[in-house]
Coordinates of C-alpha atoms in Angstrom, one line a residue:
X1 CA -7.3 92.1 -8.5
X2 CA -8.1 88.4 -7.8
X3 CA -6.8 86.0 -10.4
X4 CA -7.6 82.3 -10.5
X5 CA -6.7 79.4 -12.7
X6 CA -9.4 76.7 -12.9
X7 CA -8.4 73.2 -13.9
X8 CA -4.6 73.2 -13.1
X9 CA -3.6 70.0 -14.8
X10 CA -0.5 69.6 -16.9
X11 CA -0.6 73.1 -18.5
X12 CA -2.3 75.0 -15.6
X13 CA 0.2 73.8 -13.0
X14 CA 3.1 75.3 -15.0
X15 CA 1.2 78.5 -15.9
X16 CA 0.2 79.0 -12.3
X17 CA 3.7 78.3 -11.0
X18 CA 5.3 80.8 -13.4
X19 CA 2.8 83.6 -12.8
X20 CA 3.4 83.3 -9.1
X21 CA 7.2 82.9 -9.4
X22 CA 7.6 85.9 -11.7
X23 CA 5.7 88.5 -9.7
X24 CA 2.0 87.7 -10.2
X25 CA -0.5 86.4 -7.7
X26 CA -2.8 83.6 -9.0
X27 CA -4.9 81.1 -7.1
X28 CA -4.8 77.5 -8.5
X29 CA -8.2 75.6 -8.4
X30 CA -8.4 71.9 -9.1
X31 CA -10.7 69.0 -8.1
X32 CA -7.8 66.7 -7.3
X33 CA -7.3 67.1 -3.5
X34 CA -4.0 65.4 -3.5
X35 CA -2.7 67.8 -6.1
X36 CA -4.0 70.8 -4.1
X37 CA -2.4 69.5 -0.9
X38 CA 1.0 69.0 -2.4
X39 CA 1.0 72.4 -4.0
X40 CA 0.1 74.0 -0.7
X41 CA 2.6 72.0 1.4
X42 CA 5.6 71.6 -0.9
X43 CA 5.1 73.9 -3.8
X44 CA 5.1 73.1 -7.5
X45 CA 7.8 71.1 -9.3
X46 CA 8.4 71.5 -13.1
X47 CA 10.5 69.0 -14.9
X48 CA 11.5 68.3 -18.5
X49 CA 12.5 71.3 -20.5
X50 CA 12.4 73.4 -17.4
X51 CA 13.6 72.4 -13.9
X52 CA 12.1 74.2 -10.9
X53 CA 11.0 73.0 -7.5
X54 CA 9.2 74.4 -4.5
X55 CA 7.5 77.2 -6.5
X56 CA 5.1 78.6 -3.9
X57 CA 1.4 79.0 -4.9
X58 CA -2.0 78.8 -3.1
X59 CA -4.3 76.1 -4.3
X60 CA -7.9 75.1 -3.4
X61 CA -10.6 72.8 -4.6
X62 CA -13.7 74.2 -6.4
X63 CA -15.8 73.7 -3.2
X64 CA -13.5 76.1 -1.4
X65 CA -13.9 79.0 -3.7
X66 CA -14.9 82.3 -2.0
X67 CA -15.9 85.7 -3.2
X68 CA -15.5 87.2 -6.7
X69 CA -12.7 86.5 -9.1
X70 CA -11.8 89.3 -11.5
X71 CA -9.8 87.2 -14.0
X72 CA -10.2 83.4 -14.4
X73 CA -8.1 81.3 -16.8
X74 CA -10.2 78.3 -17.7
X75 CA -8.0 75.3 -18.3
X76 CA -10.3 72.3 -17.6
X77 CA -10.9 69.7 -20.3
X78 CA -14.0 70.6 -22.4
X79 CA -15.4 67.3 -21.1
X80 CA -15.6 69.0 -17.7
X81 CA -17.0 72.3 -18.8
X82 CA -20.6 71.8 -17.6
X83 CA -19.6 71.1 -14.1
X84 CA -16.7 73.6 -13.9
X85 CA -18.7 76.5 -15.2
X86 CA -21.6 75.9 -12.9
X87 CA -19.1 76.0 -10.0
X88 CA -17.6 79.2 -11.3
X89 CA -20.7 81.3 -12.1
X90 CA -21.4 82.2 -8.4
X91 CA -17.9 83.7 -8.2
X92 CA -18.1 85.9 -11.2
X93 CA -19.0 89.6 -10.9
X94 CA -20.4 91.9 -13.5
X95 CA -16.9 92.9 -14.6
X96 CA -15.3 89.6 -14.2
X97 CA -13.7 88.0 -17.3
X98 CA -13.0 84.3 -18.1
X99 CA -10.2 83.5 -20.6
X100 CA -10.6 80.0 -21.9
X101 CA -7.3 78.5 -22.9
X102 CA -8.9 75.1 -23.8
X103 CA -8.5 73.0 -27.0
X104 CA -11.1 73.1 -29.8
X105 CA -13.4 76.1 -30.2
X106 CA -15.0 76.4 -26.7
X107 CA -16.0 80.1 -26.6
X108 CA -19.6 79.7 -27.8
X109 CA -20.4 77.2 -25.1
X110 CA -18.6 79.1 -22.4
X111 CA -20.3 82.4 -23.4
X112 CA -23.7 80.6 -23.3
X113 CA -23.1 79.8 -19.6
X114 CA -21.4 82.9 -18.3
X115 CA -22.3 85.5 -20.8
X116 CA -20.6 86.7 -24.0
X117 CA -19.6 89.9 -22.3
X118 CA -17.5 88.0 -19.7
X119 CA -15.8 85.7 -22.2
X120 CA -12.5 86.0 -24.0
X121 CA -10.4 83.2 -25.5
X122 CA -6.9 82.1 -26.4
X123 CA -4.6 79.3 -27.2
X124 CA -1.6 77.7 -25.6
X125 CA 1.2 77.0 -28.1
X126 CA 3.2 74.5 -26.1
X127 CA 2.7 71.2 -24.3
X128 CA 3.1 69.6 -20.9
X129 CA 2.4 66.3 -19.1
X130 CA 0.9 65.9 -15.6
X131 CA 3.3 63.6 -13.7
X132 CA 1.5 63.5 -10.3
X133 CA 0.4 65.7 -7.4
X134 CA 2.3 69.0 -7.6
X135 CA 4.5 67.9 -10.6
X136 CA 4.2 68.8 -14.3
X137 CA 6.6 68.1 -17.1
X138 CA 7.2 70.8 -19.7
X139 CA 7.5 68.8 -23.0
X140 CA 8.1 71.7 -25.4
X141 CA 11.1 73.9 -25.6
X142 CA 11.0 77.0 -23.4
X143 CA 11.3 79.1 -26.6
X144 CA 7.9 77.7 -27.7
X145 CA 6.0 78.9 -24.7
X146 CA 3.7 81.2 -26.5
X147 CA 0.0 82.4 -26.1
X148 CA -2.3 84.1 -28.4
X149 CA -5.5 85.7 -26.9
X150 CA -8.3 87.9 -28.1
X151 CA -11.7 89.4 -27.5
X152 CA -14.6 87.8 -29.3
X153 CA -15.2 90.9 -31.3
X154 CA -11.6 91.5 -32.0
X155 CA -11.2 94.8 -30.1
X156 CA -8.2 95.7 -28.1
X157 CA -9.4 96.3 -24.5
X158 CA -7.9 97.1 -21.2
X159 CA -8.9 93.7 -19.8
X160 CA -7.3 91.8 -22.7
X161 CA -4.1 93.7 -22.1
X162 CA -4.3 92.9 -18.4
X163 CA -4.7 89.2 -19.2
X164 CA -1.8 89.4 -21.7
X165 CA 0.4 90.9 -19.0
X166 CA -0.2 87.9 -16.7
X167 CA 0.6 85.4 -19.5
X168 CA 3.7 87.3 -20.3
X169 CA 5.0 86.2 -16.9
X170 CA 4.9 82.7 -18.3
X171 CA 6.0 83.1 -21.9
X172 CA 5.2 85.3 -24.9
X173 CA 1.6 86.5 -25.2
X174 CA 0.2 88.2 -28.3
X175 CA -3.2 89.8 -28.5
X176 CA -4.9 89.1 -31.8
X177 CA -8.0 90.5 -33.6
X178 CA -9.0 87.3 -35.4
X179 CA -9.7 84.9 -32.6
X180 CA -11.7 82.4 -34.8
X181 CA -8.9 82.2 -37.3
X182 CA -6.6 81.6 -34.4
X183 CA -8.8 78.9 -33.0
X184 CA -9.0 77.0 -36.3
X185 CA -5.3 77.2 -36.7
X186 CA -4.9 75.6 -33.3
X187 CA -7.5 72.9 -34.2
X188 CA -5.3 72.0 -37.2
X189 CA -2.2 71.9 -35.0
X190 CA -4.0 69.6 -32.5
X191 CA -5.8 67.4 -35.0
X192 CA -2.7 66.7 -37.0
X193 CA 0.0 65.6 -34.4
X194 CA -2.2 65.3 -31.3
X195 CA -4.8 63.4 -33.2
X196 CA -2.3 60.9 -34.6
X197 CA -0.6 60.7 -31.2
X198 CA -3.9 59.6 -29.7
X199 CA -4.7 57.2 -32.5
X200 CA -1.3 55.5 -32.4
X201 CA -0.4 55.8 -28.7
X202 CA 2.7 57.7 -29.8
X203 CA 4.8 60.7 -29.1
X204 CA 5.2 63.4 -31.7
X205 CA 8.7 62.1 -32.5
X206 CA 7.3 58.6 -33.2
X207 CA 4.9 60.1 -35.7
X208 CA 7.4 62.5 -37.4
X209 CA 10.0 59.7 -37.8
X210 CA 7.5 57.4 -39.5
X211 CA 6.7 58.1 -43.2
X212 CA 3.1 56.9 -43.2
X213 CA 2.2 58.5 -39.9
X214 CA 3.6 61.9 -41.1
X215 CA 1.7 61.4 -44.4
X216 CA -1.6 60.8 -42.4
X217 CA -0.9 64.0 -40.3
X218 CA -0.4 66.0 -43.5
X219 CA -3.7 64.7 -44.9
X220 CA -5.5 65.7 -41.7
X221 CA -4.1 69.2 -42.2
X222 CA -5.2 69.3 -45.8
X223 CA -8.7 68.2 -44.9
X224 CA -9.1 70.9 -42.3
X225 CA -7.7 73.7 -44.5
X226 CA -10.3 72.8 -47.1
X227 CA -13.0 73.1 -44.4
X228 CA -11.7 76.5 -43.3
X229 CA -11.7 77.8 -46.9
X230 CA -15.3 76.7 -47.3
X231 CA -16.2 78.6 -44.1
X232 CA -14.3 81.6 -45.4
X233 CA -12.2 81.9 -42.2
X234 CA -8.8 83.5 -42.5
X235 CA -6.3 81.4 -40.6
X236 CA -3.8 83.1 -38.3
X237 CA -0.2 82.0 -38.0
X238 CA 0.4 80.4 -34.6
X239 CA 4.1 81.0 -35.0
X240 CA 5.2 84.0 -37.1
X241 CA 6.2 82.9 -40.6
X242 CA 4.6 79.5 -40.4
X243 CA 1.3 79.3 -42.2
X244 CA -1.1 76.4 -41.9
X245 CA -2.1 77.0 -45.5
X246 CA 1.1 75.3 -46.4
X247 CA -0.5 72.0 -45.4
X248 CA -3.0 72.3 -48.3
X249 CA -1.9 70.3 -51.4
X250 CA -3.3 68.7 -54.5
X251 CA -0.3 66.6 -55.8
X252 CA 2.6 64.5 -54.6
X253 CA 5.0 67.5 -54.6
X254 CA 2.6 69.4 -52.4
X255 CA 2.3 66.4 -50.0
X256 CA 6.0 66.2 -49.6
X257 CA 6.3 69.9 -48.8
X258 CA 3.5 69.5 -46.3
X259 CA 5.3 66.6 -44.6
X260 CA 8.6 68.5 -44.4
X261 CA 6.6 71.5 -43.0
X262 CA 5.3 69.3 -40.2
X263 CA 8.7 67.9 -39.3
X264 CA 10.3 71.3 -39.1
X265 CA 7.4 73.1 -37.4
X266 CA 6.9 70.4 -34.7
X267 CA 10.6 69.8 -34.1
X268 CA 10.7 71.7 -30.8
X269 CA 7.7 69.6 -29.6
X270 CA 9.1 66.1 -30.5
X271 CA 8.9 64.8 -26.9
X272 CA 5.2 65.8 -26.6
X273 CA 2.5 63.3 -26.1
X274 CA -1.1 64.4 -26.8
X275 CA -3.2 65.3 -23.8
X276 CA -5.9 63.1 -25.4
X277 CA -3.5 60.1 -25.2
X278 CA -2.6 61.0 -21.6
X279 CA -6.4 60.9 -20.8
X280 CA -6.7 57.5 -22.6
X281 CA -3.8 56.1 -20.5
X282 CA -5.5 57.3 -17.3
X283 CA -8.9 55.8 -18.4
X284 CA -10.6 59.2 -18.5
X285 CA -12.7 60.6 -21.3
X286 CA -10.6 62.3 -24.0
X287 CA -11.4 65.5 -25.9
X288 CA -11.5 63.7 -29.3
X289 CA -15.0 65.1 -30.0
X290 CA -13.8 68.7 -29.4
X291 CA -10.5 68.5 -31.3
X292 CA -10.9 66.0 -34.2
X293 CA -14.6 65.4 -34.0
X294 CA -15.4 69.1 -34.7
X295 CA -13.5 68.7 -38.0
X296 CA -15.5 65.7 -39.1
X297 CA -18.7 67.5 -38.2
X298 CA -17.9 70.6 -40.2
X299 CA -16.6 68.5 -43.1
X300 CA -20.1 67.0 -43.4
X301 CA -21.8 70.4 -43.1
X302 CA -19.7 72.0 -45.9
X303 CA -19.1 69.0 -48.1
X304 CA -15.5 68.3 -47.4
X305 CA -14.5 64.5 -47.0
X306 CA -12.5 63.9 -43.9
X307 CA -11.4 60.2 -44.1
X308 CA -8.2 60.5 -42.1
X309 CA -9.9 62.6 -39.3
X310 CA -12.7 60.0 -39.3
X311 CA -10.2 57.1 -38.8
X312 CA -8.6 58.9 -35.9
X313 CA -12.0 59.3 -34.2
X314 CA -12.9 55.7 -34.9
X315 CA -9.7 54.4 -33.3
X316 CA -10.1 56.5 -30.2
X317 CA -13.8 55.7 -29.8
X318 CA -12.9 51.9 -30.2
X319 CA -10.5 52.2 -27.3
X320 CA -12.8 54.2 -25.1
X321 CA -15.6 51.7 -25.7
X322 CA -13.3 48.8 -24.8
X323 CA -13.1 47.3 -28.3
X324 CA -9.4 47.6 -28.6
X325 CA -6.4 48.0 -26.1
X326 CA -4.5 51.2 -25.9
X327 CA -3.4 52.1 -29.4
X328 CA 0.1 51.5 -30.8
X329 CA 1.9 52.3 -34.0
X330 CA 0.6 49.0 -35.4
X331 CA -2.8 50.7 -36.0
X332 CA -1.3 52.6 -38.9
X333 CA -2.8 49.7 -40.9
X334 CA -6.2 51.2 -40.3
X335 CA -5.4 54.3 -42.3
X336 CA -6.2 53.8 -45.9
X337 CA -4.0 56.0 -48.2
X338 CA -4.4 53.9 -51.3
X339 CA -7.2 56.1 -52.7
X340 CA -5.3 59.3 -52.0

């Protein structure tokens, strides 16, 4: 069985390293030639919450792909999907399967390109930062290294179990029946803390230790839960016992409970910095349209106001268009909570 990871940035580097270290065999594919060369010559280094060096793995660029891959983990940014999927299609057989572990809700687009019958999806419940060629920092606690994956139709298949077995070499992987409910739960997770991280140029700790920033994150959660209810989607718990429905509120007491929920839930991830912010720092396009933008779009469709989500998007877009420098916590003054 030929297994490949496409788009081995911050997360993919760690996933690929641990699959290979713990008994699996996975090829790492990335467009950054320097990254590929270091992996091949020196191995992979993981820093932060995990310290490993010299983890052996084989890596290539997309142009070097050969033959057919049976299982592919898609970890590229959604902004790169059009190019990445066109490169991948010639190397997929009739029974190949692609598991997208991307942010947002990418399955519909991926299935349109490679076929619904070859598409499964899942989420990564932890964070990392790309430090340079061959090096990635694990920014979440090792105990938080969790995956949830599923077939588009919710069935339990041999192939989804095979994918789960590979991801269990990295952390804990759970197969779910309600992939869409899982996806929207992840959108809430990312839009709240990652969204605010991008808008304020901040770590999760910076946000959680600031009263107004945490309040804004709680309002983002509430906005999206109201959208999900309108869509009649049942949210899944990303961590057992922690329901994102607890972010819905209608009074001050509910708001305070939502803020406390965020502080406790994200405590293991305090050192994390949003991948969107990392992209902004590097001057590359962020996934704001796929993480927070999708919430604003659906809010308009179902009649749910999303003023805090909208402000996050406006700030990131202002930075990307050159109107403002890299955001800082001072931009909290752009979030209007007076009417809340």
